Amino acid sequence: MDRTFSDLEVRVWYDHKDKGIGALIDTSKPIKEQAIQACNLRNMYRTQAREMMKNQVKRRNLDVTDPNKTFEELLERKKLKYGLEGEEAYKAIVASSMKANPKVNKMFGLE
């Protein structure tokens, strides 16, 4: 992949992709399957965004400090942080998959 994109360009691309996840989820599937799809799409977009970064040192640092999370890790986080389980946790995973980190977006002037 061509690594010629600034941090801002990559962030705009990633934010756009995150917001489009809902349109790609197969809503005819059970909510757990939708949550798995959302998790996988977000991880795919995060990885692609990082591959597009000019600064690969920064990218490697992000891979350590903010790695992609597995579905199981997200489920555990929803349980521990918010007390959510089952269907409510799955819905929360779907919803959060479409929201980029507002602190990072603000840093780039996108919020």
JSON list of C-alpha atoms in Angstrom, two decimals:
[
{"chain": "A", "resi": 1, "resn": "MET", "atom": "CA", "xyz": [0.00, 0.00, 0.00]},
{"chain": "A", "resi": 2, "resn": "ASP", "atom": "CA", "xyz": [1.26, 3.50, -0.86]},
{"chain": "A", "resi": 3, "resn": "ARG", "atom": "CA", "xyz": [2.25, 5.27, 2.38]},
{"chain": "A", "resi": 4, "resn": "THR", "atom": "CA", "xyz": [1.86, 8.82, 1.17]},
{"chain": "A", "resi": 5, "resn": "PHE", "atom": "CA", "xyz": [-0.93, 10.10, 3.40]},
{"chain": "A", "resi": 6, "resn": "SER", "atom": "CA", "xyz": [-0.67, 12.64, 6.19]},
{"chain": "A", "resi": 7, "resn": "ASP", "atom": "CA", "xyz": [-2.08, 11.87, 9.62]},
{"chain": "A", "resi": 8, "resn": "LEU", "atom": "CA", "xyz": [-5.04, 14.17, 8.90]},
{"chain": "A", "resi": 9, "resn": "GLU", "atom": "CA", "xyz": [-5.79, 12.52, 5.55]},
{"chain": "A", "resi": 10, "resn": "VAL", "atom": "CA", "xyz": [-5.69, 9.09, 7.15]},
{"chain": "A", "resi": 11, "resn": "ARG", "atom": "CA", "xyz": [-7.90, 10.22, 10.02]},
{"chain": "A", "resi": 12, "resn": "VAL", "atom": "CA", "xyz": [-10.52, 11.67, 7.66]},
{"chain": "A", "resi": 13, "resn": "TRP", "atom": "CA", "xyz": [-10.52, 8.40, 5.68]},
{"chain": "A", "resi": 14, "resn": "TYR", "atom": "CA", "xyz": [-10.80, 6.29, 8.85]},
{"chain": "A", "resi": 15, "resn": "ASP", "atom": "CA", "xyz": [-13.59, 8.45, 10.30]},
{"chain": "A", "resi": 16, "resn": "HIS", "atom": "CA", "xyz": [-15.54, 8.12, 7.05]},
{"chain": "A", "resi": 17, "resn": "LYS", "atom": "CA", "xyz": [-15.09, 4.34, 7.00]},
{"chain": "A", "resi": 18, "resn": "ASP", "atom": "CA", "xyz": [-16.14, 3.98, 10.66]},
{"chain": "A", "resi": 19, "resn": "LYS", "atom": "CA", "xyz": [-19.32, 5.95, 10.06]},
{"chain": "A", "resi": 20, "resn": "GLY", "atom": "CA", "xyz": [-20.20, 3.65, 7.14]},
{"chain": "A", "resi": 21, "resn": "ILE", "atom": "CA", "xyz": [-19.94, 0.40, 9.09]},
{"chain": "A", "resi": 22, "resn": "GLY", "atom": "CA", "xyz": [-23.66, 0.34, 9.89]},
{"chain": "A", "resi": 23, "resn": "ALA", "atom": "CA", "xyz": [-24.55, 0.19, 6.20]},
{"chain": "A", "resi": 24, "resn": "LEU", "atom": "CA", "xyz": [-22.33, -2.87, 5.72]},
{"chain": "A", "resi": 25, "resn": "ILE", "atom": "CA", "xyz": [-23.65, -4.98, 8.58]},
{"chain": "A", "resi": 26, "resn": "ASP", "atom": "CA", "xyz": [-26.08, -7.74, 7.62]},
{"chain": "A", "resi": 27, "resn": "THR", "atom": "CA", "xyz": [-29.06, -6.85, 9.81]},
{"chain": "A", "resi": 28, "resn": "SER", "atom": "CA", "xyz": [-30.81, -10.10, 8.88]},
{"chain": "A", "resi": 29, "resn": "LYS", "atom": "CA", "xyz": [-28.27, -11.90, 11.09]},
{"chain": "A", "resi": 30, "resn": "PRO", "atom": "CA", "xyz": [-28.62, -12.28, 14.87]},
{"chain": "A", "resi": 31, "resn": "ILE", "atom": "CA", "xyz": [-27.28, -9.32, 16.87]},
{"chain": "A", "resi": 32, "resn": "LYS", "atom": "CA", "xyz": [-24.21, -11.28, 18.00]},
{"chain": "A", "resi": 33, "resn": "GLU", "atom": "CA", "xyz": [-23.24, -11.90, 14.37]},
{"chain": "A", "resi": 34, "resn": "GLN", "atom": "CA", "xyz": [-23.80, -8.21, 13.61]},
{"chain": "A", "resi": 35, "resn": "ALA", "atom": "CA", "xyz": [-21.48, -7.30, 16.48]},
{"chain": "A", "resi": 36, "resn": "ILE", "atom": "CA", "xyz": [-18.81, -9.67, 15.18]},
{"chain": "A", "resi": 37, "resn": "GLN", "atom": "CA", "xyz": [-19.13, -8.13, 11.70]},
{"chain": "A", "resi": 38, "resn": "ALA", "atom": "CA", "xyz": [-18.83, -4.62, 13.18]},
{"chain": "A", "resi": 39, "resn": "CYS", "atom": "CA", "xyz": [-15.74, -5.60, 15.16]},
{"chain": "A", "resi": 40, "resn": "ASN", "atom": "CA", "xyz": [-14.09, -7.19, 12.13]},
{"chain": "A", "resi": 41, "resn": "LEU", "atom": "CA", "xyz": [-14.85, -4.22, 9.86]},
{"chain": "A", "resi": 42, "resn": "ARG", "atom": "CA", "xyz": [-13.51, -1.72, 12.36]},
{"chain": "A", "resi": 43, "resn": "ASN", "atom": "CA", "xyz": [-10.32, -3.73, 12.86]},
{"chain": "A", "resi": 44, "resn": "MET", "atom": "CA", "xyz": [-9.90, -4.00, 9.09]},
{"chain": "A", "resi": 45, "resn": "TYR", "atom": "CA", "xyz": [-10.30, -0.23, 8.64]},
{"chain": "A", "resi": 46, "resn": "ARG", "atom": "CA", "xyz": [-7.97, 0.54, 11.55]},
{"chain": "A", "resi": 47, "resn": "THR", "atom": "CA", "xyz": [-5.29, -1.72, 10.06]},
{"chain": "A", "resi": 48, "resn": "GLN", "atom": "CA", "xyz": [-5.74, -0.23, 6.58]},
{"chain": "A", "resi": 49, "resn": "ALA", "atom": "CA", "xyz": [-5.53, 3.30, 7.99]},
{"chain": "A", "resi": 50, "resn": "ARG", "atom": "CA", "xyz": [-2.31, 2.50, 9.78]},
{"chain": "A", "resi": 51, "resn": "GLU", "atom": "CA", "xyz": [-0.84, 0.98, 6.63]},
{"chain": "A", "resi": 52, "resn": "MET", "atom": "CA", "xyz": [-1.55, 4.28, 4.81]},
{"chain": "A", "resi": 53, "resn": "MET", "atom": "CA", "xyz": [0.33, 6.38, 7.37]},
{"chain": "A", "resi": 54, "resn": "LYS", "atom": "CA", "xyz": [3.53, 8.04, 6.17]},
{"chain": "A", "resi": 55, "resn": "ASN", "atom": "CA", "xyz": [5.02, 7.75, 9.62]},
{"chain": "A", "resi": 56, "resn": "GLN", "atom": "CA", "xyz": [5.41, 4.02, 10.18]},
{"chain": "A", "resi": 57, "resn": "VAL", "atom": "CA", "xyz": [7.26, 4.55, 13.47]},
{"chain": "A", "resi": 58, "resn": "LYS", "atom": "CA", "xyz": [4.13, 6.25, 14.78]},
{"chain": "A", "resi": 59, "resn": "ARG", "atom": "CA", "xyz": [2.05, 3.42, 13.33]},
{"chain": "A", "resi": 60, "resn": "ARG", "atom": "CA", "xyz": [4.08, 0.76, 15.14]},
{"chain": "A", "resi": 61, "resn": "ASN", "atom": "CA", "xyz": [3.67, 2.74, 18.34]},
{"chain": "A", "resi": 62, "resn": "LEU", "atom": "CA", "xyz": [-0.12, 2.80, 17.82]},
{"chain": "A", "resi": 63, "resn": "ASP", "atom": "CA", "xyz": [-0.07, -0.95, 17.24]},
{"chain": "A", "resi": 64, "resn": "VAL", "atom": "CA", "xyz": [1.41, -1.30, 20.74]},
{"chain": "A", "resi": 65, "resn": "THR", "atom": "CA", "xyz": [-0.52, 1.40, 22.62]},
{"chain": "A", "resi": 66, "resn": "ASP", "atom": "CA", "xyz": [-3.88, 0.95, 20.86]},
{"chain": "A", "resi": 67, "resn": "PRO", "atom": "CA", "xyz": [-3.98, -2.47, 19.18]},
{"chain": "A", "resi": 68, "resn": "ASN", "atom": "CA", "xyz": [-6.98, -3.93, 17.40]},
{"chain": "A", "resi": 69, "resn": "LYS", "atom": "CA", "xyz": [-9.28, -5.59, 19.90]},
{"chain": "A", "resi": 70, "resn": "THR", "atom": "CA", "xyz": [-10.76, -9.03, 19.45]},
{"chain": "A", "resi": 71, "resn": "PHE", "atom": "CA", "xyz": [-14.51, -9.52, 19.72]},
{"chain": "A", "resi": 72, "resn": "GLU", "atom": "CA", "xyz": [-13.97, -11.27, 23.05]},
{"chain": "A", "resi": 73, "resn": "GLU", "atom": "CA", "xyz": [-11.94, -8.32, 24.37]},
{"chain": "A", "resi": 74, "resn": "LEU", "atom": "CA", "xyz": [-14.69, -5.89, 23.37]},
{"chain": "A", "resi": 75, "resn": "LEU", "atom": "CA", "xyz": [-17.32, -8.07, 25.01]},
{"chain": "A", "resi": 76, "resn": "GLU", "atom": "CA", "xyz": [-15.31, -8.20, 28.23]},
{"chain": "A", "resi": 77, "resn": "ARG", "atom": "CA", "xyz": [-14.81, -4.42, 28.16]},
{"chain": "A", "resi": 78, "resn": "LYS", "atom": "CA", "xyz": [-18.55, -3.81, 27.77]},
{"chain": "A", "resi": 79, "resn": "LYS", "atom": "CA", "xyz": [-19.17, -6.08, 30.75]},
{"chain": "A", "resi": 80, "resn": "LEU", "atom": "CA", "xyz": [-16.50, -4.62, 33.04]},
{"chain": "A", "resi": 81, "resn": "LYS", "atom": "CA", "xyz": [-16.84, -0.94, 32.15]},
{"chain": "A", "resi": 82, "resn": "TYR", "atom": "CA", "xyz": [-20.59, -0.67, 31.56]},
{"chain": "A", "resi": 83, "resn": "GLY", "atom": "CA", "xyz": [-22.08, -3.78, 33.16]},
{"chain": "A", "resi": 84, "resn": "LEU", "atom": "CA", "xyz": [-23.48, -4.94, 29.82]},
{"chain": "A", "resi": 85, "resn": "GLU", "atom": "CA", "xyz": [-23.96, -8.55, 28.85]},
{"chain": "A", "resi": 86, "resn": "GLY", "atom": "CA", "xyz": [-25.56, -10.52, 26.05]},
{"chain": "A", "resi": 87, "resn": "GLU", "atom": "CA", "xyz": [-27.74, -8.63, 23.61]},
{"chain": "A", "resi": 88, "resn": "GLU", "atom": "CA", "xyz": [-27.09, -5.24, 25.24]},
{"chain": "A", "resi": 89, "resn": "ALA", "atom": "CA", "xyz": [-23.33, -5.75, 24.96]},
{"chain": "A", "resi": 90, "resn": "TYR", "atom": "CA", "xyz": [-23.66, -6.81, 21.31]},
{"chain": "A", "resi": 91, "resn": "LYS", "atom": "CA", "xyz": [-25.72, -3.70, 20.52]},
{"chain": "A", "resi": 92, "resn": "ALA", "atom": "CA", "xyz": [-23.12, -1.53, 22.25]},
{"chain": "A", "resi": 93, "resn": "ILE", "atom": "CA", "xyz": [-20.33, -3.09, 20.17]},
{"chain": "A", "resi": 94, "resn": "VAL", "atom": "CA", "xyz": [-22.23, -2.35, 16.96]},
{"chain": "A", "resi": 95, "resn": "ALA", "atom": "CA", "xyz": [-22.90, 1.25, 18.05]},
{"chain": "A", "resi": 96, "resn": "SER", "atom": "CA", "xyz": [-19.34, 1.95, 19.17]},
{"chain": "A", "resi": 97, "resn": "SER", "atom": "CA", "xyz": [-17.88, 0.48, 15.98]},
{"chain": "A", "resi": 98, "resn": "MET", "atom": "CA", "xyz": [-19.31, 3.45, 14.09]},
{"chain": "A", "resi": 99, "resn": "LYS", "atom": "CA", "xyz": [-17.78, 6.09, 16.37]},
{"chain": "A", "resi": 100, "resn": "ALA", "atom": "CA", "xyz": [-14.18, 7.15, 16.05]},
{"chain": "A", "resi": 101, "resn": "ASN", "atom": "CA", "xyz": [-12.40, 8.38, 19.17]},
{"chain": "A", "resi": 102, "resn": "PRO", "atom": "CA", "xyz": [-13.72, 11.94, 19.73]},
{"chain": "A", "resi": 103, "resn": "LYS", "atom": "CA", "xyz": [-10.49, 13.06, 21.45]},
{"chain": "A", "resi": 104, "resn": "VAL", "atom": "CA", "xyz": [-8.44, 12.09, 18.41]},
{"chain": "A", "resi": 105, "resn": "ASN", "atom": "CA", "xyz": [-10.96, 13.64, 16.01]},
{"chain": "A", "resi": 106, "resn": "LYS", "atom": "CA", "xyz": [-10.89, 16.87, 18.03]},
{"chain": "A", "resi": 107, "resn": "MET", "atom": "CA", "xyz": [-7.10, 16.88, 17.86]},
{"chain": "A", "resi": 108, "resn": "PHE", "atom": "CA", "xyz": [-7.42, 16.90, 14.06]},
{"chain": "A", "resi": 109, "resn": "GLY", "atom": "CA", "xyz": [-10.21, 19.50, 14.06]},
{"chain": "A", "resi": 110, "resn": "LEU", "atom": "CA", "xyz": [-12.86, 16.99, 12.98]},
{"chain": "A", "resi": 111, "resn": "GLU", "atom": "CA", "xyz": [-15.21, 17.48, 15.97]}
]
